[in-house]
Amino acid sequence: CLGRGEENEGNSVSNPFPHLFSTRKIIIIIIINNKTFVLYTFCFQLGQILRSPFMKFVAHAVSFTIFLGLLVVNASDRFEGVKNLPNETITDHPKQIFRVKTTQFSWTELLIMKWVLGMIWSECKEIWEEGPREYVMHLWNLLDFGMLSIFVASFTARFMAFLKATEAQQYVDQYVQDDDLSNVTLPPEIAYFTYARNKWLPSDPQIISEGLYAIAVVLSFSRIAYILPANESFGPLQISLGRTVKDIFKFMVIFIMVFVAFMIGMFNLYSYYLGAKYNPAFTTVEESFKTLFWSIFGLSEVISVVLKYDHKFIENIGYVLYGVYNVTMVVVLLNMLIAMINNSYQEIEEDADVEWKFARAKLWLSYFDEGRTLPAPFNLVPSPKSFYYLIMRIKMCLIKLCKSKAKNCENDLEMGMLNSKLRKVRFQSRARNSENFTVKKAYNKPTRYQKIMKRLIKRYVLKAQVDRENDEVNEGELKEIKQDISSLRYELLEEKSEATGELARLIQQLSDKFGKNLNKDI
């Protein structure tokens, strides 16, 4: 029903409560035990408020803040240390398998999974609306995709470990009669789930899950930088940080080239002296990578190139290569990176206000698009709008299906009739006429969006024409200016010649008068 005093498809609906209802509302009538209950839901007005860009930004920011809070709360029980050491096992009862207790999901982890599912659904809708190519063009989307993928992989590995531990527990409950597992010899594949952490395999799903979860948490907190441009103080700083990240990526090309060259060279030099050095540096590719990487931060020693044998030639070459590497990386390349970062920061600081406002406008415009009204995990709950769209799509599919069936039946009937060709021609002409009518109707009745865009384009074209007329000078005007300048030149030359002649006459008159006076005096 409509709670407005307007006409709807020819029917006038009066508003019984004009002081309460000023916008369209949905009325739900519930009948229980011959008693009628009428519920007025103000979903239209509330939906308009929630669909505003500012409210969408606030809702998504608050949702993401709660998500980060859940990540912190999930780790809060280990702030003061874990309850059991890596070589200890704790169970609720003697017959319980230790891994069943460690792989169980806590309530915070379940909430985190709900938030992750909501963000995945939001990203899927964004990919569907924008397309994969436009989605990949934004770096923040790649960060979100990587973060959510790592979360999914982490929880999947954790769930696999939980399933394996549950299967082991079911085996124990079914086949083990003793109440204490310490007195029972279990199969190796079952006994593995009773071991402490120090005996787990490196490829254990739970260990992989914990490592991926740590990476996902770091990426989650780095996502805060996306909303920093909304603040005047942190916005320019975040823009400078983004520029420096681009500089770092450019620098990484040269860095990797130099690093790989020295890593392979030092490995080739010391790979034959495995066990003949004071430390295993440069004897393997892994040790060569570690030594050169940590030497950038001053965490390696010069003894890394010293041999136990009296091979001075190899040691001298090692000293030279190691010294050249430190000079190249620490003195040259790192200082060049610092200079690039400083240059980017100075460029941002010169136009900090403009850069910040541009980034803020770009952030705001991302919330002007239709959709993504509710943040995660509330977007997982189907909204009335989604039900409406689903019903409309089902209706359109049914209409197309019925039309196709009717068309097939009509074609079958026409095949058995004598005037099938005439009917086919008439049918095609009617279809064309209907299509032309629909096209003309669409052109005759433009939408509100088309009207607004037409006015904006017209305003822009008129303004551009006025600016061009005011600012630009055409060829005719240039010719007129040249003619005016040439005429002014001739006028000045004529005035100059006239002034010169008059001055000569005055001089002649003065000289004549001066001569007459001189003769009288004589």
Short mmCIF file of C-alpha atoms in Angstrom, two decimals:
data_model
loop_
_atom_site.label_atom_id
_atom_site.label_comp_id
_atom_site.label_asym_id
_atom_site.label_seq_id
_atom_site.Cartn_x
_atom_site.Cartn_y
_atom_site.Cartn_z
CA CYS A 1 0.00 0.00 0.00
CA LEU A 2 1.01 3.63 -0.23
CA GLY A 3 0.94 5.87 2.80
CA ARG A 4 0.64 9.00 0.69
CA GLY A 5 -2.32 10.97 -0.57
CA GLU A 6 -1.44 10.48 -4.24
CA GLU A 7 -2.94 8.68 -7.17
CA ASN A 8 -1.44 5.30 -7.94
CA GLU A 9 -2.46 3.87 -11.30
CA GLY A 10 -5.73 5.74 -11.29
CA ASN A 11 -6.70 4.89 -7.71
CA SER A 12 -6.65 7.56 -5.05
CA VAL A 13 -5.22 6.41 -1.74
CA SER A 14 -5.72 8.72 1.20
CA ASN A 15 -3.24 9.03 4.01
CA PRO A 16 -4.97 8.45 7.33
CA PHE A 17 -2.03 9.85 9.31
CA PRO A 18 -0.63 12.86 7.44
CA HIS A 19 1.29 14.11 10.46
CA LEU A 20 3.15 10.79 10.78
CA PHE A 21 3.72 9.74 7.21
CA SER A 22 5.23 12.21 4.77
CA THR A 23 6.91 9.68 2.47
CA ARG A 24 6.08 6.34 0.89
CA LYS A 25 5.96 3.41 3.34
CA ILE A 26 5.24 -0.29 3.33
CA ILE A 27 2.28 -1.52 5.36
CA ILE A 28 2.41 -5.11 6.61
CA ILE A 29 -0.84 -6.63 7.84
CA ILE A 30 -0.57 -9.69 10.11
CA ILE A 31 -3.66 -11.69 11.11
CA ILE A 32 -3.26 -13.98 14.16
CA ASN A 33 -6.25 -15.66 15.77
CA ASN A 34 -8.72 -13.38 13.96
CA LYS A 35 -6.81 -10.34 15.26
CA THR A 36 -5.29 -7.92 12.82
CA PHE A 37 -1.98 -6.19 13.49
CA VAL A 38 -0.80 -3.43 11.16
CA LEU A 39 2.93 -2.66 11.08
CA TYR A 40 4.20 0.51 9.43
CA THR A 41 7.79 0.15 8.34
CA PHE A 42 9.54 3.33 7.43
CA CYS A 43 11.92 1.53 5.08
CA PHE A 44 11.72 4.08 2.29
CA GLN A 45 12.84 7.02 4.42
CA LEU A 46 15.47 4.92 6.21
CA GLY A 47 16.72 3.58 2.90
CA GLN A 48 17.12 7.09 1.54
CA ILE A 49 19.25 8.02 4.55
CA LEU A 50 21.40 4.89 4.33
CA ARG A 51 21.93 5.33 0.58
CA SER A 52 23.45 8.78 1.01
CA PRO A 53 27.21 8.80 0.25
CA PHE A 54 28.17 10.14 3.68
CA MET A 55 26.20 7.49 5.55
CA LYS A 56 27.62 4.76 3.32
CA PHE A 57 31.14 5.98 4.05
CA VAL A 58 30.48 6.12 7.80
CA ALA A 59 28.83 2.68 7.82
CA HIS A 60 31.67 1.02 5.91
CA ALA A 61 34.31 2.77 8.04
CA VAL A 62 32.62 1.68 11.29
CA SER A 63 32.21 -1.87 9.98
CA PHE A 64 35.89 -2.10 9.07
CA THR A 65 36.88 -0.64 12.45
CA ILE A 66 34.84 -3.34 14.20
CA PHE A 67 36.53 -5.95 12.01
CA LEU A 68 39.97 -4.72 13.10
CA GLY A 69 38.77 -4.74 16.71
CA LEU A 70 37.77 -8.40 16.32
CA LEU A 71 41.27 -9.19 15.04
CA VAL A 72 42.74 -7.58 18.15
CA VAL A 73 40.28 -9.33 20.48
CA ASN A 74 41.07 -12.67 18.85
CA ALA A 75 44.72 -12.28 19.88
CA SER A 76 44.05 -10.72 23.30
CA ASP A 77 44.01 -14.07 25.11
CA ARG A 78 47.69 -14.53 24.23
CA PHE A 79 48.95 -11.08 25.22
CA GLU A 80 50.29 -12.37 28.53
CA GLY A 81 51.50 -15.66 27.06
CA VAL A 82 49.98 -18.97 26.00
CA LYS A 83 48.57 -21.45 28.48
CA ASN A 84 50.55 -24.43 27.23
CA LEU A 85 54.12 -24.58 25.96
CA PRO A 86 55.00 -26.07 22.53
CA ASN A 87 56.01 -29.35 24.21
CA GLU A 88 52.84 -29.66 26.32
CA THR A 89 49.34 -30.94 25.59
CA ILE A 90 46.14 -29.94 27.37
CA THR A 91 42.81 -31.74 27.01
CA ASP A 92 39.41 -31.47 28.66
CA HIS A 93 39.25 -35.22 29.44
CA PRO A 94 41.77 -38.07 29.11
CA LYS A 95 40.09 -39.54 26.04
CA GLN A 96 40.09 -36.30 24.08
CA ILE A 97 42.59 -35.83 21.26
CA PHE A 98 44.75 -32.74 21.72
CA ARG A 99 44.27 -31.45 18.17
CA VAL A 100 40.49 -31.37 18.55
CA LYS A 101 40.94 -28.72 21.24
CA THR A 102 43.47 -26.62 19.29
CA THR A 103 41.59 -26.58 15.98
CA GLN A 104 38.22 -25.46 17.34
CA PHE A 105 37.01 -22.06 16.16
CA SER A 106 36.38 -19.42 18.82
CA TRP A 107 33.47 -16.98 18.73
CA THR A 108 35.73 -14.17 17.57
CA GLU A 109 37.01 -16.30 14.69
CA LEU A 110 33.44 -17.11 13.68
CA LEU A 111 32.60 -13.39 13.63
CA ILE A 112 35.74 -12.70 11.60
CA MET A 113 34.63 -15.36 9.11
CA LYS A 114 31.25 -13.65 8.78
CA TRP A 115 32.92 -10.31 8.11
CA VAL A 116 35.21 -11.92 5.54
CA LEU A 117 32.24 -13.51 3.77
CA GLY A 118 30.47 -10.16 3.69
CA MET A 119 33.50 -8.43 2.19
CA ILE A 120 33.88 -11.22 -0.37
CA TRP A 121 30.25 -10.76 -1.41
CA SER A 122 30.80 -7.02 -1.71
CA GLU A 123 33.89 -7.54 -3.89
CA CYS A 124 32.00 -10.02 -6.09
CA LYS A 125 29.24 -7.47 -6.66
CA GLU A 126 31.83 -4.82 -7.50
CA ILE A 127 33.50 -7.11 -10.03
CA TRP A 128 30.10 -7.86 -11.57
CA GLU A 129 29.19 -4.18 -11.86
CA GLU A 130 32.54 -2.73 -12.99
CA GLY A 131 34.00 -5.67 -14.87
CA PRO A 132 37.30 -7.46 -14.20
CA ARG A 133 39.43 -5.02 -16.22
CA GLU A 134 38.15 -1.91 -14.42
CA TYR A 135 38.35 -3.72 -11.08
CA VAL A 136 42.04 -4.59 -11.55
CA MET A 137 42.94 -0.99 -12.47
CA HIS A 138 42.49 0.10 -8.82
CA LEU A 139 45.32 -0.99 -6.52
CA TRP A 140 43.10 -0.98 -3.44
CA ASN A 141 40.95 -3.65 -5.07
CA LEU A 142 44.03 -5.82 -5.55
CA LEU A 143 44.89 -5.35 -1.86
CA ASP A 144 41.36 -6.35 -0.85
CA PHE A 145 41.42 -9.35 -3.16
CA GLY A 146 44.77 -10.55 -1.78
CA MET A 147 43.69 -9.99 1.83
CA LEU A 148 40.41 -11.87 1.43
CA SER A 149 42.07 -14.68 -0.53
CA ILE A 150 44.62 -15.20 2.25
CA PHE A 151 41.86 -15.17 4.87
CA VAL A 152 39.93 -17.79 2.91
CA ALA A 153 43.04 -19.96 2.49
CA SER A 154 43.83 -19.64 6.20
CA PHE A 155 40.36 -20.63 7.39
CA THR A 156 40.20 -23.43 4.81
CA ALA A 157 43.46 -24.93 6.08
CA ARG A 158 42.23 -24.56 9.66
CA PHE A 159 38.96 -26.27 8.76
CA MET A 160 40.82 -29.14 7.08
CA ALA A 161 42.89 -29.62 10.23
CA PHE A 162 39.68 -29.60 12.28
CA LEU A 163 38.09 -32.25 10.04
CA LYS A 164 41.15 -34.50 10.30
CA ALA A 165 41.22 -34.12 14.08
CA THR A 166 37.48 -34.85 14.27
CA GLU A 167 37.93 -38.02 12.23
CA ALA A 168 40.70 -39.11 14.60
CA GLN A 169 38.44 -38.40 17.59
CA GLN A 170 35.64 -40.45 16.03
CA TYR A 171 38.05 -43.35 15.54
CA VAL A 172 39.05 -43.15 19.21
CA ASP A 173 35.44 -42.98 20.40
CA GLN A 174 34.49 -45.96 18.25
CA TYR A 175 37.41 -48.36 18.62
CA VAL A 176 39.28 -47.41 21.82
CA GLN A 177 37.74 -48.83 24.98
CA ASP A 178 40.25 -47.42 27.47
CA ASP A 179 39.41 -44.08 29.09
CA ASP A 180 43.03 -42.84 29.00
CA LEU A 181 44.82 -42.49 25.66
CA SER A 182 48.24 -42.51 27.31
CA ASN A 183 47.85 -46.26 27.99
CA VAL A 184 46.75 -47.11 24.42
CA THR A 185 48.85 -47.67 21.31
CA LEU A 186 47.19 -45.81 18.45
CA PRO A 187 47.91 -46.06 14.70
CA PRO A 188 50.51 -43.54 13.50
CA GLU A 189 47.98 -41.49 11.53
CA ILE A 190 45.79 -41.23 14.64
CA ALA A 191 48.59 -40.81 17.17
CA TYR A 192 49.92 -37.83 15.21
CA PHE A 193 46.93 -35.74 16.34
CA THR A 194 47.81 -36.35 19.99
CA TYR A 195 51.34 -34.91 19.68
CA ALA A 196 52.41 -31.54 21.03
CA ARG A 197 53.26 -28.65 18.71
CA ASN A 198 57.01 -29.39 18.69
CA LYS A 199 56.34 -32.71 16.89
CA TRP A 200 54.06 -31.37 14.18
CA LEU A 201 55.13 -31.59 10.55
CA PRO A 202 56.21 -28.35 8.82
CA SER A 203 53.39 -28.85 6.27
CA ASP A 204 50.72 -29.24 8.94
CA PRO A 205 47.50 -27.42 7.87
CA GLN A 206 47.20 -25.67 11.21
CA ILE A 207 50.74 -24.25 10.97
CA ILE A 208 50.05 -23.05 7.42
CA SER A 209 46.77 -21.56 8.59
CA GLU A 210 48.46 -19.59 11.37
CA GLY A 211 51.11 -18.23 8.98
CA LEU A 212 48.55 -17.12 6.40
CA TYR A 213 46.38 -15.60 9.12
CA ALA A 214 49.30 -13.44 10.30
CA ILE A 215 49.85 -12.12 6.76
CA ALA A 216 46.13 -11.39 6.37
CA VAL A 217 46.06 -9.44 9.65
CA VAL A 218 48.95 -7.23 8.48
CA LEU A 219 47.17 -6.55 5.17
CA SER A 220 43.93 -5.80 7.04
CA PHE A 221 45.51 -3.09 9.15
CA SER A 222 47.24 -1.60 6.09
CA ARG A 223 43.75 -1.17 4.60
CA ILE A 224 43.22 1.74 7.04
CA ALA A 225 45.20 3.93 4.64
CA TYR A 226 42.23 3.85 2.25
CA ILE A 227 40.07 6.06 4.48
CA LEU A 228 42.86 8.42 5.62
CA PRO A 229 42.28 10.97 2.78
CA ALA A 230 39.02 11.90 4.51
CA ASN A 231 41.07 13.62 7.21
CA GLU A 232 42.87 16.91 6.55
CA SER A 233 45.88 16.00 8.71
CA PHE A 234 46.47 12.43 7.61
CA GLY A 235 45.38 12.86 3.98
CA PRO A 236 48.56 14.53 2.63
CA LEU A 237 50.68 12.12 4.65
CA GLN A 238 48.91 9.13 3.11
CA ILE A 239 49.31 10.58 -0.38
CA SER A 240 53.03 11.06 0.23
CA LEU A 241 53.24 7.48 1.45
CA GLY A 242 51.53 6.28 -1.73
CA ARG A 243 53.98 8.21 -3.88
CA THR A 244 56.91 6.76 -1.95
CA VAL A 245 55.58 3.26 -2.50
CA LYS A 246 55.66 3.91 -6.24
CA ASP A 247 59.24 5.16 -5.91
CA ILE A 248 60.15 2.03 -3.97
CA PHE A 249 58.76 -0.18 -6.74
CA LYS A 250 60.85 1.71 -9.29
CA PHE A 251 63.89 1.37 -7.07
CA MET A 252 63.31 -2.35 -6.59
CA VAL A 253 64.17 -3.05 -10.24
CA ILE A 254 67.73 -1.78 -9.82
CA PHE A 255 67.97 -3.22 -6.32
CA ILE A 256 67.04 -6.73 -7.45
CA MET A 257 69.48 -6.61 -10.35
CA VAL A 258 72.42 -5.66 -8.09
CA PHE A 259 71.34 -8.02 -5.31
CA VAL A 260 70.99 -11.07 -7.56
CA ALA A 261 74.34 -10.34 -9.25
CA PHE A 262 76.28 -10.28 -5.97
CA MET A 263 74.30 -13.18 -4.49
CA ILE A 264 75.15 -15.52 -7.38
CA GLY A 265 78.73 -14.27 -7.52
CA MET A 266 79.41 -14.81 -3.80
CA PHE A 267 77.72 -18.22 -3.94
CA ASN A 268 79.91 -19.31 -6.85
CA LEU A 269 82.97 -18.15 -4.92
CA TYR A 270 82.27 -19.93 -1.60
CA SER A 271 80.05 -22.87 -2.61
CA TYR A 272 83.13 -25.18 -2.71
CA TYR A 273 84.05 -24.34 0.91
CA LEU A 274 81.02 -25.80 2.68
CA GLY A 275 82.16 -26.64 6.22
CA ALA A 276 85.50 -24.83 5.71
CA LYS A 277 84.26 -21.40 6.89
CA TYR A 278 83.75 -19.89 10.31
CA ASN A 279 80.04 -19.47 9.46
CA PRO A 280 77.90 -20.96 6.65
CA ALA A 281 77.50 -17.60 4.86
CA PHE A 282 77.55 -17.78 1.03
CA THR A 283 77.95 -21.59 1.02
CA THR A 284 74.35 -22.06 -0.20
CA VAL A 285 71.96 -19.86 -2.11
CA GLU A 286 69.76 -19.48 0.98
CA GLU A 287 72.67 -18.45 3.20
CA SER A 288 73.96 -16.10 0.53
CA PHE A 289 70.54 -14.42 0.33
CA LYS A 290 70.27 -14.05 4.12
CA THR A 291 73.78 -12.65 4.53
CA LEU A 292 73.46 -10.05 1.77
CA PHE A 293 69.96 -9.02 2.79
CA TRP A 294 70.77 -8.45 6.46
CA SER A 295 74.03 -6.71 5.60
CA ILE A 296 71.94 -3.82 4.24
CA PHE A 297 70.86 -3.16 7.82
CA GLY A 298 74.32 -3.78 9.29
CA LEU A 299 73.44 -7.16 10.80
CA SER A 300 76.17 -9.25 9.15
CA GLU A 301 79.85 -9.63 10.00
CA VAL A 302 83.07 -9.36 8.01
CA ILE A 303 83.99 -12.85 9.16
CA SER A 304 81.47 -14.12 6.63
CA VAL A 305 84.18 -14.03 3.93
CA VAL A 306 87.00 -15.58 6.01
CA LEU A 307 88.11 -19.17 5.31
CA LYS A 308 89.70 -21.67 7.65
CA TYR A 309 92.29 -22.53 5.00
CA ASP A 310 95.13 -20.36 3.77
CA HIS A 311 93.47 -19.43 0.48
CA LYS A 312 94.23 -15.72 0.46
CA PHE A 313 93.27 -15.20 -3.17
CA ILE A 314 89.66 -16.33 -2.55
CA GLU A 315 89.51 -14.31 0.68
CA ASN A 316 90.75 -11.16 -1.03
CA ILE A 317 88.21 -11.51 -3.82
CA GLY A 318 85.54 -12.08 -1.16
CA TYR A 319 86.61 -8.95 0.72
CA VAL A 320 86.55 -6.88 -2.49
CA LEU A 321 83.13 -8.15 -3.66
CA TYR A 322 81.60 -7.81 -0.19
CA GLY A 323 82.96 -4.26 0.16
CA VAL A 324 81.77 -3.21 -3.29
CA TYR A 325 78.34 -4.63 -2.48
CA ASN A 326 78.05 -2.65 0.75
CA VAL A 327 79.20 0.56 -0.91
CA THR A 328 76.83 0.10 -3.84
CA MET A 329 73.78 -0.86 -1.79
CA VAL A 330 74.16 1.19 1.36
CA VAL A 331 75.97 4.29 0.16
CA VAL A 332 74.64 4.69 -3.39
CA LEU A 333 71.29 2.97 -3.86
CA LEU A 334 69.78 3.57 -0.42
CA ASN A 335 70.72 7.25 -0.51
CA MET A 336 69.24 7.49 -3.98
CA LEU A 337 66.01 5.97 -2.64
CA ILE A 338 65.98 8.49 0.22
CA ALA A 339 66.43 11.32 -2.27
CA MET A 340 63.55 10.01 -4.42
CA ILE A 341 61.28 9.76 -1.38
CA ASN A 342 62.25 13.26 -0.26
CA ASN A 343 61.51 14.63 -3.73
CA SER A 344 58.05 13.01 -3.79
CA TYR A 345 57.30 14.36 -0.33
CA GLN A 346 58.32 17.89 -1.33
CA GLU A 347 56.09 17.74 -4.40
CA ILE A 348 53.13 16.78 -2.24
CA GLU A 349 53.91 19.44 0.37
CA GLU A 350 53.97 22.21 -2.24
CA ASP A 351 50.38 21.43 -3.30
CA ALA A 352 49.26 19.61 -0.17
CA ASP A 353 45.82 21.22 -0.07
CA VAL A 354 45.04 20.53 -3.73
CA GLU A 355 46.37 16.98 -3.56
CA TRP A 356 44.39 16.25 -0.41
CA LYS A 357 41.14 17.66 -1.79
CA PHE A 358 41.55 15.70 -5.00
CA ALA A 359 42.14 12.46 -3.06
CA ARG A 360 39.19 13.21 -0.77
CA ALA A 361 36.90 13.87 -3.74
CA LYS A 362 38.04 10.62 -5.33
CA LEU A 363 37.24 8.78 -2.09
CA TRP A 364 33.81 10.38 -1.86
CA LEU A 365 32.95 9.64 -5.49
CA SER A 366 33.50 5.93 -4.87
CA TYR A 367 30.46 6.02 -2.55
CA PHE A 368 28.19 7.89 -4.99
CA ASP A 369 27.56 4.79 -7.08
CA GLU A 370 24.35 2.88 -6.56
CA GLY A 371 24.64 -0.27 -4.45
CA ARG A 372 26.83 -1.42 -1.59
CA THR A 373 24.55 0.33 0.87
CA LEU A 374 24.96 -2.04 3.79
CA PRO A 375 28.46 -2.89 5.02
CA ALA A 376 29.76 -6.35 5.88
CA PRO A 377 28.37 -8.58 7.31
CA PHE A 378 24.90 -7.03 7.00
CA ASN A 379 25.08 -7.23 3.20
CA LEU A 380 24.75 -11.01 3.51
CA VAL A 381 21.12 -10.57 4.65
CA PRO A 382 18.86 -10.33 1.57
CA SER A 383 17.19 -6.93 1.37
CA PRO A 384 13.66 -6.24 0.05
CA LYS A 385 15.29 -4.60 -2.98
CA SER A 386 17.13 -7.82 -3.81
CA PHE A 387 13.88 -9.81 -3.58
CA TYR A 388 12.21 -7.27 -5.86
CA TYR A 389 15.00 -7.53 -8.44
CA LEU A 390 14.90 -11.32 -8.23
CA ILE A 391 11.15 -11.39 -8.81
CA MET A 392 11.45 -8.98 -11.74
CA ARG A 393 14.18 -11.07 -13.36
CA ILE A 394 12.17 -14.25 -12.91
CA LYS A 395 9.19 -12.46 -14.44
CA MET A 396 11.24 -11.33 -17.42
CA CYS A 397 12.60 -14.85 -17.93
CA LEU A 398 9.09 -16.31 -17.81
CA ILE A 399 7.83 -13.71 -20.29
CA LYS A 400 10.66 -14.47 -22.70
CA LEU A 401 10.06 -18.20 -22.31
CA CYS A 402 6.33 -17.82 -22.97
CA LYS A 403 6.99 -15.62 -25.99
CA SER A 404 9.46 -18.11 -27.43
CA LYS A 405 7.01 -20.99 -26.93
CA ALA A 406 4.17 -18.99 -28.47
CA LYS A 407 6.38 -18.09 -31.39
CA ASN A 408 7.34 -21.76 -31.92
CA CYS A 409 3.71 -22.86 -31.78
CA GLU A 410 2.73 -20.15 -34.20
CA ASN A 411 5.47 -21.18 -36.59
CA ASP A 412 4.32 -24.80 -36.40
CA LEU A 413 0.76 -23.79 -37.22
CA GLU A 414 1.88 -21.61 -40.06
CA MET A 415 3.79 -24.51 -41.63
CA GLY A 416 0.54 -26.39 -42.24
CA MET A 417 -1.44 -23.52 -43.68
CA LEU A 418 -1.62 -22.32 -47.26
CA ASN A 419 -1.11 -18.65 -46.53
CA SER A 420 1.91 -19.17 -44.27
CA LYS A 421 4.05 -16.76 -46.27
CA LEU A 422 1.50 -13.99 -46.00
CA ARG A 423 1.15 -14.48 -42.28
CA LYS A 424 4.92 -14.53 -41.86
CA VAL A 425 5.24 -11.25 -43.75
CA ARG A 426 2.46 -9.73 -41.68
CA PHE A 427 4.03 -10.98 -38.47
CA GLN A 428 7.42 -9.53 -39.41
CA SER A 429 5.86 -6.20 -40.39
CA ARG A 430 3.98 -6.07 -37.08
CA ALA A 431 7.16 -6.91 -35.19
CA ARG A 432 9.03 -4.19 -37.03
CA ASN A 433 6.25 -1.72 -36.39
CA SER A 434 6.21 -2.63 -32.70
CA GLU A 435 9.98 -2.30 -32.50
CA ASN A 436 9.89 1.06 -34.25
CA PHE A 437 7.11 2.16 -31.92
CA THR A 438 9.08 1.14 -28.84
CA VAL A 439 12.20 2.88 -30.15
CA LYS A 440 10.24 6.04 -30.95
CA LYS A 441 8.60 5.86 -27.55
CA ALA A 442 12.00 5.54 -25.89
CA TYR A 443 13.31 8.52 -27.84
CA ASN A 444 10.16 10.56 -27.25
CA LYS A 445 10.27 9.98 -23.51
CA PRO A 446 13.85 10.43 -22.30
CA THR A 447 14.67 9.50 -18.76
CA ARG A 448 15.51 11.97 -16.01
CA TYR A 449 19.16 11.01 -16.26
CA GLN A 450 19.18 11.75 -20.00
CA LYS A 451 17.56 15.14 -19.42
CA ILE A 452 20.11 16.10 -16.79
CA MET A 453 23.03 14.95 -18.93
CA LYS A 454 21.64 16.89 -21.92
CA ARG A 455 21.41 20.07 -19.84
CA LEU A 456 24.92 19.62 -18.44
CA ILE A 457 26.39 19.05 -21.91
CA LYS A 458 24.53 22.09 -23.29
CA ARG A 459 25.78 24.23 -20.41
CA TYR A 460 29.33 23.03 -20.95
CA VAL A 461 29.23 23.71 -24.70
CA LEU A 462 27.80 27.22 -24.21
CA LYS A 463 30.41 28.05 -21.59
CA ALA A 464 33.19 26.78 -23.86
CA GLN A 465 31.91 28.94 -26.72
CA VAL A 466 31.73 32.03 -24.51
CA ASP A 467 35.24 31.43 -23.18
CA ARG A 468 36.57 30.96 -26.69
CA GLU A 469 34.95 34.17 -27.86
CA ASN A 470 36.35 36.07 -24.90
CA ASP A 471 39.84 34.61 -24.87
CA GLU A 472 40.74 33.68 -28.44
CA VAL A 473 41.45 36.13 -31.30
CA ASN A 474 40.42 35.11 -34.84
CA GLU A 475 42.19 35.88 -38.11
CA GLY A 476 39.94 38.79 -39.04
CA GLU A 477 40.64 40.55 -35.78
CA LEU A 478 44.38 40.11 -36.33
CA LYS A 479 44.09 41.73 -39.79
CA GLU A 480 42.15 44.65 -38.35
CA ILE A 481 44.81 45.13 -35.67
CA LYS A 482 47.55 45.13 -38.33
CA GLN A 483 45.67 47.71 -40.40
CA ASP A 484 45.16 49.92 -37.36
CA ILE A 485 48.85 49.72 -36.51
CA SER A 486 49.90 50.59 -40.08
CA SER A 487 47.44 53.52 -40.28
CA LEU A 488 48.67 54.78 -36.92
CA ARG A 489 52.22 54.60 -38.21
CA TYR A 490 51.42 56.69 -41.30
CA GLU A 491 49.54 59.22 -39.18
CA LEU A 492 52.51 59.55 -36.83
CA LEU A 493 54.90 60.01 -39.77
CA GLU A 494 52.67 62.73 -41.27
CA GLU A 495 52.38 64.54 -37.97
CA LYS A 496 56.15 64.30 -37.57
CA SER A 497 56.78 65.81 -41.05
CA GLU A 498 54.27 68.62 -40.39
CA ALA A 499 55.85 69.36 -37.02
CA THR A 500 59.30 69.44 -38.64
CA GLY A 501 58.17 71.91 -41.34
CA GLU A 502 56.51 74.19 -38.82
CA LEU A 503 59.61 74.09 -36.64
CA ALA A 504 61.77 75.09 -39.65
CA ARG A 505 59.46 78.03 -40.41
CA LEU A 506 59.62 79.21 -36.82
CA ILE A 507 63.39 79.03 -36.86
CA GLN A 508 63.48 81.01 -40.12
CA GLN A 509 61.18 83.68 -38.68
CA LEU A 510 63.30 83.99 -35.55
CA SER A 511 66.47 84.27 -37.60
CA ASP A 512 64.91 87.03 -39.78
CA LYS A 513 63.73 89.00 -36.77
CA PHE A 514 67.10 88.62 -35.08
CA GLY A 515 68.86 89.91 -38.29
CA LYS A 516 66.60 92.99 -38.54
CA ASN A 517 67.17 93.94 -34.91
CA LEU A 518 70.90 93.59 -35.36
CA ASN A 519 70.94 95.92 -38.40
CA LYS A 520 68.96 98.61 -36.51
CA ASP A 521 71.41 98.56 -33.64
CA ILE A 522 74.34 98.95 -36.02
#
